[in-house]
mmCIF file of C-alpha atoms in Angstrom:
data_model
loop_
_atom_site.group_PDB
_atom_site.id
_atom_site.type_symbol
_atom_site.label_atom_id
_atom_site.label_comp_id
_atom_site.label_asym_id
_atom_site.label_seq_id
_atom_site.Cartn_x
_atom_site.Cartn_y
_atom_site.Cartn_z
ATOM 1 C CA UNK H 1 -0.063 0.098 0.086
ATOM 2 C CA UNK H 2 1.003 3.547 -0.998
ATOM 3 C CA UNK H 3 -0.097 6.585 0.849
ATOM 4 C CA UNK H 4 -1.431 9.227 -1.946
ATOM 5 C CA UNK H 5 -0.095 12.788 -0.943
ATOM 6 C CA UNK H 6 -2.738 14.845 -0.418
ATOM 7 C CA UNK H 7 -5.244 15.819 -3.395
ATOM 8 C CA UNK H 8 -7.919 18.221 -3.580
ATOM 9 C CA UNK H 9 -11.282 17.462 -4.432
ATOM 10 C CA UNK H 10 -12.339 15.931 -7.925
ATOM 11 C CA UNK H 11 -11.193 12.882 -10.443
ATOM 12 C CA UNK H 12 -7.462 12.139 -10.478
ATOM 13 C CA UNK H 13 -6.381 9.532 -12.460
ATOM 14 C CA UNK H 14 -3.612 7.206 -10.971
ATOM 15 C CA UNK H 15 -1.521 4.674 -12.538
ATOM 16 C CA UNK H 16 -0.290 1.015 -10.588
ATOM 17 C CA UNK H 17 2.774 -0.610 -12.313
ATOM 18 C CA UNK H 18 3.400 -3.875 -10.731
ATOM 19 C CA UNK H 19 7.042 -5.940 -11.819
ATOM 20 C CA UNK H 20 7.831 -9.316 -11.013
ATOM 21 C CA UNK H 21 11.446 -10.755 -10.126
ATOM 22 C CA UNK H 22 11.753 -12.060 -13.880
ATOM 23 C CA UNK H 23 11.084 -8.321 -15.120
ATOM 24 C CA UNK H 24 6.945 -8.771 -16.163
ATOM 25 C CA UNK H 25 4.939 -5.730 -15.894
ATOM 26 C CA UNK H 26 1.177 -5.403 -15.278
ATOM 27 C CA UNK H 27 -0.050 -1.652 -15.348
ATOM 28 C CA UNK H 28 -3.462 -0.392 -14.308
ATOM 29 C CA UNK H 29 -4.915 2.495 -14.686
ATOM 30 C CA UNK H 30 -7.930 4.139 -12.408
ATOM 31 C CA UNK H 31 -9.551 7.129 -11.830
ATOM 32 C CA UNK H 32 -9.411 8.048 -7.845
ATOM 33 C CA UNK H 33 -12.157 10.147 -7.242
ATOM 34 C CA UNK H 34 -11.783 12.714 -3.834
ATOM 35 C CA UNK H 35 -14.991 14.058 -2.131
ATOM 36 C CA UNK H 36 -14.795 15.625 1.485
ATOM 37 C CA UNK H 37 -18.100 17.418 0.743
ATOM 38 C CA UNK H 38 -20.847 17.232 3.063
ATOM 39 C CA UNK H 39 -24.459 16.671 1.290
ATOM 40 C CA UNK H 40 -25.711 19.556 2.343
ATOM 41 C CA UNK H 41 -28.543 19.848 -0.623
ATOM 42 C CA UNK H 42 -30.936 18.073 1.284
ATOM 43 C CA UNK H 43 -34.821 18.584 1.606
ATOM 44 C CA UNK H 44 -37.051 16.982 3.890
ATOM 45 C CA UNK H 45 -40.755 17.278 5.216
ATOM 46 C CA UNK H 46 -43.692 15.816 6.471
ATOM 47 C CA UNK H 47 -45.140 14.058 3.420
ATOM 48 C CA UNK H 48 -48.425 15.936 1.886
ATOM 49 C CA UNK H 49 -49.989 12.590 2.252
ATOM 50 C CA UNK H 50 -49.536 13.076 6.229
ATOM 51 C CA UNK H 51 -49.562 16.478 6.182
ATOM 52 C CA UNK H 52 -53.507 16.601 6.741
ATOM 53 C CA UNK H 53 -54.030 19.859 8.667
ATOM 54 C CA UNK H 54 -55.620 23.377 7.455
ATOM 55 C CA UNK H 55 -52.292 24.218 5.908
ATOM 56 C CA UNK H 56 -50.302 22.559 3.044
ATOM 57 C CA UNK H 57 -46.435 22.199 4.763
ATOM 58 C CA UNK H 58 -47.063 23.299 8.073
ATOM 59 C CA UNK H 59 -45.517 20.171 9.592
ATOM 60 C CA UNK H 60 -48.943 20.157 11.906
ATOM 61 C CA UNK H 61 -51.160 16.697 11.218
ATOM 62 C CA UNK H 62 -53.936 14.684 13.075
ATOM 63 C CA UNK H 63 -52.210 11.352 12.113
ATOM 64 C CA UNK H 64 -50.184 10.017 14.521
ATOM 65 C CA UNK H 65 -49.298 6.271 12.529
ATOM 66 C CA UNK H 66 -47.762 5.718 9.821
ATOM 67 C CA UNK H 67 -46.525 9.580 8.982
ATOM 68 C CA UNK H 68 -44.726 9.286 6.243
ATOM 69 C CA UNK H 69 -41.745 11.461 5.260
ATOM 70 C CA UNK H 70 -40.122 12.680 2.038
ATOM 71 C CA UNK H 71 -37.353 14.834 0.783
ATOM 72 C CA UNK H 72 -34.545 15.010 -1.896
ATOM 73 C CA UNK H 73 -30.649 13.884 -1.546
ATOM 74 C CA UNK H 74 -27.791 13.179 -3.540
ATOM 75 C CA UNK H 75 -27.886 10.371 -5.819
ATOM 76 C CA UNK H 76 -26.798 7.129 -4.535
ATOM 77 C CA UNK H 77 -26.402 8.304 -1.332
ATOM 78 C CA UNK H 78 -27.663 6.431 1.580
ATOM 79 C CA UNK H 79 -30.875 8.412 3.699
ATOM 80 C CA UNK H 80 -32.047 7.135 7.318
ATOM 81 C CA UNK H 81 -34.468 9.204 9.630
ATOM 82 C CA UNK H 82 -34.067 9.341 13.193
ATOM 83 C CA UNK H 83 -36.649 9.993 15.591
ATOM 84 C CA UNK H 84 -37.024 9.508 19.322
ATOM 85 C CA UNK H 85 -33.870 7.234 19.306
ATOM 86 C CA UNK H 86 -35.031 5.481 17.071
ATOM 87 C CA UNK H 87 -33.581 4.952 12.836
ATOM 88 C CA UNK H 88 -35.500 4.221 9.755
ATOM 89 C CA UNK H 89 -33.981 3.739 6.630
ATOM 90 C CA UNK H 90 -35.774 5.359 3.667
ATOM 91 C CA UNK H 91 -35.694 4.286 0.408
ATOM 92 C CA UNK H 92 -34.003 6.491 -2.336
ATOM 93 C CA UNK H 93 -34.416 6.006 -6.143
ATOM 94 C CA UNK H 94 -32.250 7.068 -8.895
ATOM 95 C CA UNK H 95 -32.888 10.782 -8.717
ATOM 96 C CA UNK H 96 -32.052 11.077 -4.949
ATOM 97 C CA UNK H 97 -35.793 11.276 -3.848
ATOM 98 C CA UNK H 98 -36.053 9.518 -0.559
ATOM 99 C CA UNK H 99 -39.090 8.463 1.436
ATOM 100 C CA UNK H 100 -39.683 6.670 4.601
ATOM 101 C CA UNK H 101 -42.878 5.094 6.649
ATOM 102 C CA UNK H 102 -42.494 5.435 10.449
ATOM 103 C CA UNK H 103 -44.903 2.678 11.714
ATOM 104 C CA UNK H 104 -44.879 3.159 15.514
ATOM 105 C CA UNK H 105 -47.882 5.593 17.370
ATOM 106 C CA UNK H 106 -46.295 8.841 18.080
ATOM 107 C CA UNK H 107 -48.047 10.401 21.205
ATOM 108 C CA UNK H 108 -49.712 13.767 20.491
ATOM 109 C CA UNK H 109 -46.893 16.507 21.260
ATOM 110 C CA UNK H 110 -43.787 18.424 19.191
ATOM 111 C CA UNK H 111 -41.197 16.751 17.271
ATOM 112 C CA UNK H 112 -37.737 16.803 15.511
ATOM 113 C CA UNK H 113 -36.694 14.208 13.360
ATOM 114 C CA UNK H 114 -33.084 13.971 11.967
ATOM 115 C CA UNK H 115 -32.591 12.959 8.278
ATOM 116 C CA UNK H 116 -29.232 11.925 8.008
ATOM 117 C CA UNK H 117 -27.816 11.447 4.115
ATOM 118 C CA UNK H 118 -24.337 9.694 3.611
ATOM 119 C CA UNK H 119 -23.001 9.769 0.174
ATOM 120 C CA UNK H 120 -20.829 7.270 -1.410
ATOM 121 C CA UNK H 121 -17.546 8.985 -0.222
ATOM 122 C CA UNK H 122 -18.906 8.519 3.576
ATOM 123 C CA UNK H 123 -19.523 12.443 3.937
ATOM 124 C CA UNK H 124 -22.489 12.820 5.910
ATOM 125 C CA UNK H 125 -24.919 15.507 6.433
ATOM 126 C CA UNK H 126 -28.008 15.957 8.479
ATOM 127 C CA UNK H 127 -31.600 17.784 8.045
ATOM 128 C CA UNK H 128 -33.947 18.580 10.623
ATOM 129 C CA UNK H 129 -37.563 18.469 10.347
ATOM 130 C CA UNK H 130 -39.765 19.810 12.802
ATOM 131 C CA UNK H 131 -43.501 18.625 13.075
ATOM 132 C CA UNK H 132 -46.411 18.113 14.912
ATOM 133 C CA UNK H 133 -48.851 15.603 15.929
ATOM 134 C CA UNK H 134 -52.399 16.829 17.495
ATOM 135 C CA UNK H 135 -55.115 14.560 17.799
ATOM 136 C CA UNK H 136 -57.425 16.422 20.513
ATOM 137 C CA UNK H 137 -60.618 18.463 18.993
ATOM 138 C CA UNK H 138 -60.747 22.086 19.266
ATOM 139 C CA UNK H 139 -62.464 23.241 22.142
ATOM 140 C CA UNK H 140 -65.783 25.511 21.984
ATOM 141 C CA UNK H 141 -66.988 27.538 24.541
ATOM 142 C CA UNK H 142 -69.535 30.793 25.503
ATOM 143 C CA UNK H 143 -71.573 30.366 21.890
ATOM 144 C CA UNK H 144 -74.265 32.794 22.393
ATOM 145 C CA UNK H 145 -75.780 36.109 20.484
ATOM 146 C CA UNK H 146 -73.963 39.069 21.017
ATOM 147 C CA UNK H 147 -74.877 40.893 24.351
ATOM 148 C CA UNK H 148 -75.020 44.044 22.290
ATOM 149 C CA UNK H 149 -77.177 42.068 19.919
ATOM 150 C CA UNK H 150 -79.576 40.312 22.828
ATOM 151 C CA UNK H 151 -82.195 43.288 22.500
ATOM 152 C CA UNK H 152 -85.585 43.590 24.746
ATOM 153 C CA UNK H 153 -85.788 43.159 28.240
ATOM 154 C CA UNK H 154 -83.341 39.982 28.653
ATOM 155 C CA UNK H 155 -80.223 40.580 26.682
ATOM 156 C CA UNK H 156 -78.998 36.345 27.573
ATOM 157 C CA UNK H 157 -82.579 34.784 25.754
ATOM 158 C CA UNK H 158 -81.244 34.819 22.188
ATOM 159 C CA UNK H 159 -84.226 37.076 20.715
ATOM 160 C CA UNK H 160 -83.416 40.011 19.051
ATOM 161 C CA UNK H 161 -84.443 42.336 16.707
ATOM 162 C CA UNK H 162 -81.256 43.241 15.031
ATOM 163 C CA UNK H 163 -81.662 41.631 11.091
ATOM 164 C CA UNK H 164 -78.305 40.966 10.651
ATOM 165 C CA UNK H 165 -77.352 39.157 14.380
ATOM 166 C CA UNK H 166 -73.733 38.570 15.720
ATOM 167 C CA UNK H 167 -73.037 35.119 17.163
ATOM 168 C CA UNK H 168 -69.523 35.363 19.569
ATOM 169 C CA UNK H 169 -67.904 32.341 20.971
ATOM 170 C CA UNK H 170 -64.480 30.882 22.362
ATOM 171 C CA UNK H 171 -62.296 28.253 20.610
ATOM 172 C CA UNK H 172 -58.955 26.539 21.409
ATOM 173 C CA UNK H 173 -56.282 29.253 20.076
ATOM 174 C CA UNK H 174 -54.952 26.330 17.288
ATOM 175 C CA UNK H 175 -58.531 26.892 15.598
ATOM 176 C CA UNK H 176 -58.177 27.291 12.162
ATOM 177 C CA UNK H 177 -61.725 27.749 10.891
ATOM 178 C CA UNK H 178 -64.768 28.495 12.565
ATOM 179 C CA UNK H 179 -68.548 28.403 10.805
ATOM 180 C CA UNK H 180 -71.934 28.674 11.809
ATOM 181 C CA UNK H 181 -74.640 26.545 9.833
ATOM 182 C CA UNK H 182 -78.324 27.080 9.936
ATOM 183 C CA UNK H 183 -80.055 23.690 10.841
ATOM 184 C CA UNK H 184 -82.315 22.707 7.996
ATOM 185 C CA UNK H 185 -81.022 25.418 5.479
ATOM 186 C CA UNK H 186 -78.054 25.540 3.599
ATOM 187 C CA UNK H 187 -76.971 28.797 4.997
ATOM 188 C CA UNK H 188 -73.483 29.033 6.133
ATOM 189 C CA UNK H 189 -71.621 31.808 7.913
ATOM 190 C CA UNK H 190 -68.098 32.176 8.127
ATOM 191 C CA UNK H 191 -66.308 33.388 11.570
ATOM 192 C CA UNK H 192 -63.554 36.191 12.000
ATOM 193 C CA UNK H 193 -61.246 34.430 14.864
ATOM 194 C CA UNK H 194 -58.764 36.642 16.719
ATOM 195 C CA UNK H 195 -55.080 35.470 18.529
ATOM 196 C CA UNK H 196 -56.751 34.708 22.274
ATOM 197 C CA UNK H 197 -59.588 32.359 20.204
ATOM 198 C CA UNK H 198 -62.406 34.193 20.668
ATOM 199 C CA UNK H 199 -64.594 34.574 17.415
ATOM 200 C CA UNK H 200 -67.426 36.396 15.806
ATOM 201 C CA UNK H 201 -69.811 35.643 12.985
ATOM 202 C CA UNK H 202 -72.586 38.109 11.342
ATOM 203 C CA UNK H 203 -75.532 36.168 10.304
ATOM 204 C CA UNK H 204 -76.456 38.266 7.277
ATOM 205 C CA UNK H 205 -80.002 37.848 5.513
ATOM 206 C CA UNK H 206 -81.320 34.946 7.855
ATOM 207 C CA UNK H 207 -84.676 36.175 7.811
ATOM 208 C CA UNK H 208 -87.417 36.631 10.722
ATOM 209 C CA UNK H 209 -88.208 33.589 13.174
ATOM 210 C CA UNK H 210 -86.956 31.399 15.429
ATOM 211 C CA UNK H 211 -83.938 29.047 14.028
ATOM 212 C CA UNK H 212 -81.567 26.631 15.469
ATOM 213 C CA UNK H 213 -78.095 26.848 14.649
ATOM 214 C CA UNK H 214 -74.392 24.693 14.737
ATOM 215 C CA UNK H 215 -71.148 25.684 15.132
ATOM 216 C CA UNK H 216 -68.103 23.883 13.515
ATOM 217 C CA UNK H 217 -64.456 24.349 14.167
ATOM 218 C CA UNK H 218 -61.221 22.922 12.624
ATOM 219 C CA UNK H 219 -57.903 23.141 14.419
ATOM 220 C CA UNK H 220 -54.279 23.216 12.185
ATOM 221 C CA UNK H 221 -54.132 19.602 12.676
ATOM 222 C CA UNK H 222 -57.253 19.019 10.863
ATOM 223 C CA UNK H 223 -59.409 17.648 13.859
ATOM 224 C CA UNK H 224 -62.892 18.822 13.969
ATOM 225 C CA UNK H 225 -65.675 19.684 16.230
ATOM 226 C CA UNK H 226 -69.226 20.979 16.342
ATOM 227 C CA UNK H 227 -71.585 22.171 18.922
ATOM 228 C CA UNK H 228 -75.299 22.064 18.180
ATOM 229 C CA UNK H 229 -78.538 23.092 19.624
ATOM 230 C CA UNK H 230 -78.133 26.691 19.527
ATOM 231 C CA UNK H 231 -81.347 29.007 19.022
ATOM 232 C CA UNK H 232 -81.737 32.535 18.061
ATOM 233 C CA UNK H 233 -85.090 34.138 17.412
ATOM 234 C CA UNK H 234 -85.150 37.440 15.017
ATOM 235 C CA UNK H 235 -87.928 39.593 15.278
ATOM 236 C CA UNK H 236 -87.980 42.767 13.920
ATOM 237 C CA UNK H 237 -91.878 43.562 14.088
ATOM 238 C CA UNK H 238 -94.169 44.447 16.589
ATOM 239 C CA UNK H 239 -98.109 45.461 16.768
ATOM 240 C CA UNK H 240 -100.104 47.951 18.660
ATOM 241 C CA UNK H 241 -103.537 48.845 18.187
ATOM 242 C CA UNK H 242 -104.964 51.013 21.288
ATOM 243 C CA UNK H 243 -108.287 53.353 21.967
ATOM 244 C CA UNK H 244 -110.160 54.799 24.564
ATOM 245 C CA UNK H 245 -112.400 51.927 25.560
ATOM 246 C CA UNK H 246 -115.992 52.054 23.659
ATOM 247 C CA UNK H 247 -117.240 51.734 27.606
ATOM 248 C CA UNK H 248 -115.707 54.593 28.702
ATOM 249 C CA UNK H 249 -116.605 57.203 25.246
ATOM 250 C CA UNK H 250 -120.369 58.176 26.729
ATOM 251 C CA UNK H 251 -122.367 60.360 25.108
ATOM 252 C CA UNK H 252 -124.054 59.952 21.922
ATOM 253 C CA UNK H 253 -120.820 58.446 19.906
ATOM 254 C CA UNK H 254 -118.971 55.685 21.493
ATOM 255 C CA UNK H 255 -115.979 56.722 19.229
ATOM 256 C CA UNK H 256 -115.662 60.672 19.483
ATOM 257 C CA UNK H 257 -113.278 60.391 22.541
ATOM 258 C CA UNK H 258 -115.558 62.886 24.324
ATOM 259 C CA UNK H 259 -116.493 61.279 27.890
ATOM 260 C CA UNK H 260 -118.093 62.390 31.347
ATOM 261 C CA UNK H 261 -115.936 59.059 32.591
ATOM 262 C CA UNK H 262 -113.706 60.673 34.831
ATOM 263 C CA UNK H 263 -112.062 56.839 35.310
ATOM 264 C CA UNK H 264 -111.774 56.224 32.062
ATOM 265 C CA UNK H 265 -110.575 52.826 30.460
ATOM 266 C CA UNK H 266 -107.813 52.406 27.541
ATOM 267 C CA UNK H 267 -108.371 49.018 25.711
ATOM 268 C CA UNK H 268 -106.473 47.223 22.792
ATOM 269 C CA UNK H 269 -104.699 44.684 20.837
ATOM 270 C CA UNK H 270 -101.078 43.649 20.814
ATOM 271 C CA UNK H 271 -98.663 41.272 19.779
ATOM 272 C CA UNK H 272 -98.438 37.951 22.569
ATOM 273 C CA UNK H 273 -96.556 38.414 25.756
ATOM 274 C CA UNK H 274 -95.475 42.234 24.884
ATOM 275 C CA UNK H 275 -95.134 44.761 27.589
ATOM 276 C CA UNK H 276 -97.608 47.167 27.270
ATOM 277 C CA UNK H 277 -97.017 50.778 28.804
ATOM 278 C CA UNK H 278 -100.039 53.533 28.682
ATOM 279 C CA UNK H 279 -99.653 57.166 29.807
ATOM 280 C CA UNK H 280 -101.750 59.998 29.794
ATOM 281 C CA UNK H 281 -101.359 64.172 29.799
ATOM 282 C CA UNK H 282 -103.083 66.996 30.587
ATOM 283 C CA UNK H 283 -103.329 70.146 28.050
ATOM 284 C CA UNK H 284 -100.285 71.440 29.769
ATOM 285 C CA UNK H 285 -97.896 68.174 28.400
ATOM 286 C CA UNK H 286 -97.777 66.790 32.167
ATOM 287 C CA UNK H 287 -98.549 63.407 32.804
ATOM 288 C CA UNK H 288 -101.601 62.692 35.076
ATOM 289 C CA UNK H 289 -101.227 58.776 35.009
ATOM 290 C CA UNK H 290 -99.404 56.425 33.793
ATOM 291 C CA UNK H 291 -98.896 52.416 34.254
ATOM 292 C CA UNK H 292 -97.394 49.212 32.226
ATOM 293 C CA UNK H 293 -98.518 45.447 32.378
ATOM 294 C CA UNK H 294 -97.307 42.169 30.708
ATOM 295 C CA UNK H 295 -99.780 40.853 28.289
ATOM 296 C CA UNK H 296 -100.516 37.374 28.991
ATOM 297 C CA UNK H 297 -102.552 37.425 25.844
ATOM 298 C CA UNK H 298 -103.006 39.507 23.307
ATOM 299 C CA UNK H 299 -105.707 41.763 24.869
ATOM 300 C CA UNK H 300 -104.917 44.356 27.018
ATOM 301 C CA UNK H 301 -106.753 47.258 29.458
ATOM 302 C CA UNK H 302 -105.819 50.114 31.619
ATOM 303 C CA UNK H 303 -108.324 52.150 34.030
ATOM 304 C CA UNK H 304 -107.036 55.477 34.954
ATOM 305 C CA UNK H 305 -106.893 55.130 38.980
ATOM 306 C CA UNK H 306 -107.893 58.556 40.186
ATOM 307 C CA UNK H 307 -110.403 61.010 38.756
ATOM 308 C CA UNK H 308 -109.230 63.313 36.094
ATOM 309 C CA UNK H 309 -110.636 67.202 35.754
ATOM 310 C CA UNK H 310 -112.374 68.516 32.832
ATOM 311 C CA UNK H 311 -109.967 68.917 30.016
ATOM 312 C CA UNK H 312 -108.816 68.034 27.011
ATOM 313 C CA UNK H 313 -105.880 64.982 27.205
ATOM 314 C CA UNK H 314 -103.321 62.613 24.794
ATOM 315 C CA UNK H 315 -102.863 59.735 25.990
ATOM 316 C CA UNK H 316 -100.055 57.365 24.482
ATOM 317 C CA UNK H 317 -99.846 53.324 24.499
ATOM 318 C CA UNK H 318 -96.202 51.944 23.924
ATOM 319 C CA UNK H 319 -95.818 47.934 23.179
ATOM 320 C CA UNK H 320 -92.522 46.531 23.693
ATOM 321 C CA UNK H 321 -91.848 42.613 22.144
ATOM 322 C CA UNK H 322 -89.349 40.965 23.957
ATOM 323 C CA UNK H 323 -86.835 41.303 20.876
ATOM 324 C CA UNK H 324 -87.077 44.905 21.906
ATOM 325 C CA UNK H 325 -89.240 46.412 18.967
ATOM 326 C CA UNK H 326 -91.187 49.207 20.559
ATOM 327 C CA UNK H 327 -94.474 50.587 18.624
ATOM 328 C CA UNK H 328 -96.339 53.532 19.839
ATOM 329 C CA UNK H 329 -99.914 54.367 19.580
ATOM 330 C CA UNK H 330 -101.569 57.512 20.296
ATOM 331 C CA UNK H 331 -104.765 59.724 20.611
ATOM 332 C CA UNK H 332 -107.054 62.147 22.291
ATOM 333 C CA UNK H 333 -110.139 62.768 24.898
ATOM 334 C CA UNK H 334 -112.190 65.159 26.414
ATOM 335 C CA UNK H 335 -113.859 64.610 29.772
ATOM 336 C CA UNK H 336 -116.717 66.801 30.096
ATOM 337 C CA UNK H 337 -118.733 65.830 33.347
ATOM 338 C CA UNK H 338 -120.479 69.510 32.894
ATOM 339 C CA UNK H 339 -123.719 70.816 30.488
ATOM 340 C CA UNK H 340 -126.053 73.073 29.890
ATOM 341 C CA UNK H 341 -129.337 73.691 27.790
ATOM 342 C CA UNK H 342 -131.763 76.895 27.451
ATOM 343 C CA UNK H 343 -135.524 76.050 26.044
ATOM 344 C CA UNK H 344 -138.608 77.585 25.316
ATOM 345 C CA UNK H 345 -140.859 78.856 22.424
ATOM 346 C CA UNK H 346 -139.050 79.798 19.606
ATOM 347 C CA UNK H 347 -139.899 83.614 18.294
ATOM 348 C CA UNK H 348 -141.896 82.537 15.376
ATOM 349 C CA UNK H 349 -143.915 80.367 17.434
ATOM 350 C CA UNK H 350 -144.387 82.887 20.735
ATOM 351 C CA UNK H 351 -147.375 84.228 19.361
ATOM 352 C CA UNK H 352 -148.834 87.456 21.687
ATOM 353 C CA UNK H 353 -146.941 88.961 23.733
ATOM 354 C CA UNK H 354 -143.196 87.882 23.233
ATOM 355 C CA UNK H 355 -141.294 85.833 26.195
ATOM 356 C CA UNK H 356 -144.512 84.548 28.144
ATOM 357 C CA UNK H 357 -143.945 81.158 26.152
ATOM 358 C CA UNK H 358 -147.908 81.422 25.580
ATOM 359 C CA UNK H 359 -149.208 81.041 21.850
ATOM 360 C CA UNK H 360 -151.714 80.072 19.727
ATOM 361 C CA UNK H 361 -150.082 77.654 17.798
ATOM 362 C CA UNK H 362 -150.953 73.997 18.075
ATOM 363 C CA UNK H 363 -147.760 72.971 16.818
ATOM 364 C CA UNK H 364 -145.588 75.202 18.175
ATOM 365 C CA UNK H 365 -141.987 75.078 17.548
ATOM 366 C CA UNK H 366 -139.536 75.021 20.428
ATOM 367 C CA UNK H 367 -135.926 75.841 20.436
ATOM 368 C CA UNK H 368 -132.718 76.913 22.688
ATOM 369 C CA UNK H 369 -129.356 76.537 22.867
ATOM 370 C CA UNK H 370 -126.557 73.912 24.170
ATOM 371 C CA UNK H 371 -123.367 72.550 23.529
ATOM 372 C CA UNK H 372 -122.335 71.707 20.298
ATOM 373 C CA UNK H 373 -123.832 68.123 19.306
ATOM 374 C CA UNK H 374 -125.613 67.809 22.275
ATOM 375 C CA UNK H 375 -128.759 65.217 21.694
ATOM 376 C CA UNK H 376 -132.109 67.115 23.636
ATOM 377 C CA UNK H 377 -134.612 65.244 25.059
ATOM 378 C CA UNK H 378 -137.826 66.805 25.710
ATOM 379 C CA UNK H 379 -140.898 65.433 27.390
ATOM 380 C CA UNK H 380 -143.817 67.300 26.599
ATOM 381 C CA UNK H 381 -147.178 66.669 29.377
ATOM 382 C CA UNK H 382 -150.508 67.819 28.092
ATOM 383 C CA UNK H 383 -153.986 66.719 26.917
ATOM 384 C CA UNK H 384 -152.935 64.429 23.823
ATOM 385 C CA UNK H 385 -156.337 63.225 22.162
ATOM 386 C CA UNK H 386 -158.540 63.734 25.293
ATOM 387 C CA UNK H 387 -156.141 62.329 27.899
ATOM 388 C CA UNK H 388 -153.408 63.515 29.677
ATOM 389 C CA UNK H 389 -149.752 61.822 28.695
ATOM 390 C CA UNK H 390 -146.507 62.637 28.435
ATOM 391 C CA UNK H 391 -144.536 62.408 25.051
ATOM 392 C CA UNK H 392 -141.100 62.613 24.092
ATOM 393 C CA UNK H 393 -139.239 64.090 21.623
ATOM 394 C CA UNK H 394 -135.707 64.514 20.525
ATOM 395 C CA UNK H 395 -133.470 67.210 18.768
ATOM 396 C CA UNK H 396 -129.610 67.799 18.028
ATOM 397 C CA UNK H 397 -127.682 71.055 18.484
ATOM 398 C CA UNK H 398 -125.788 71.943 15.494
ATOM 399 C CA UNK H 399 -122.456 73.045 15.432
ATOM 400 C CA UNK H 400 -123.675 76.745 16.615
ATOM 401 C CA UNK H 401 -125.158 74.838 19.921
ATOM 402 C CA UNK H 402 -128.817 75.815 18.699
ATOM 403 C CA UNK H 403 -131.284 73.709 18.765
ATOM 404 C CA UNK H 404 -135.090 73.484 17.365
ATOM 405 C CA UNK H 405 -138.039 71.128 17.698
#
């Protein structure tokens, strides 16, 4: 054997000559390849078939057995993968592409695997592959209608008058996507996720009514979870129809708002279960009566609790439903507990001396003054057809308060 003087990396031709004692020679010529370079063009990753998370090539997966790795190395090199102290030999093809499958069950956690590539000269290069195994479903909690959108008297009942309400909640910080589906429909809404795991999703064009919805979540490793049975009611409409009750609208008309009832009743209808508020104000704008009540059905009524003085008043009724929709109705009324009337023969029927109410007419005309539109009832007692009896006649005062009969 001979020690070859140090040479640079590369191909060096050599000639070996052997001569025996008899002078016979044998010559061998070969190329000597010197390679001291560590393999550095090494790639490695969790294979696409095993990288099953939400993002390609992120090295996060929910597969924990038969994980595959692949990459590129020098042609004709040998490749092994070392993980947790175990060595696994990779298959290498003619182009240098390598792949290896680890049959062992890998617990959840973060790992660093080493790819060791040894070339034909015995130089070894190392490449690290970081990956994570995560088989735990993303957690979800605090799913509810956004408090600011949960309108009405109770901001935890899931009832709203917001046409496009927002659902909020919390999820694991490794959650990659959250979305909501409305049960029984094809509607789906993606959520915006914050770094702390809180999320929100606006339900646009959901429509009116009661709905149940399901929240879906998937983390970066591809684990999925869902939360079902959540309810929301969207109600943007309400109705109320109020009035001075007919039984309190005394006088000639039961709908003119003029009454002599000093403790009037107001009644009406509204949507079932509403809260109804009544306020009565005098002509100076002062509140003289107010009350509220929860309506079990659809009908309601209020009776003023103390006598109201004669005068003009306004009333307002506001109905508020569970969603917070408030609708008003209003009107006016007059309390009039006094009246006046004058009566006598009309000037044309008062024959003889005027003002003495003595006439020679068998069918005299009576007249007088009263309040506008008052109904005048006149009872006449006398000899009718040979016997004394009483007959009743009615008249109505005109707009000026004058009546004739």
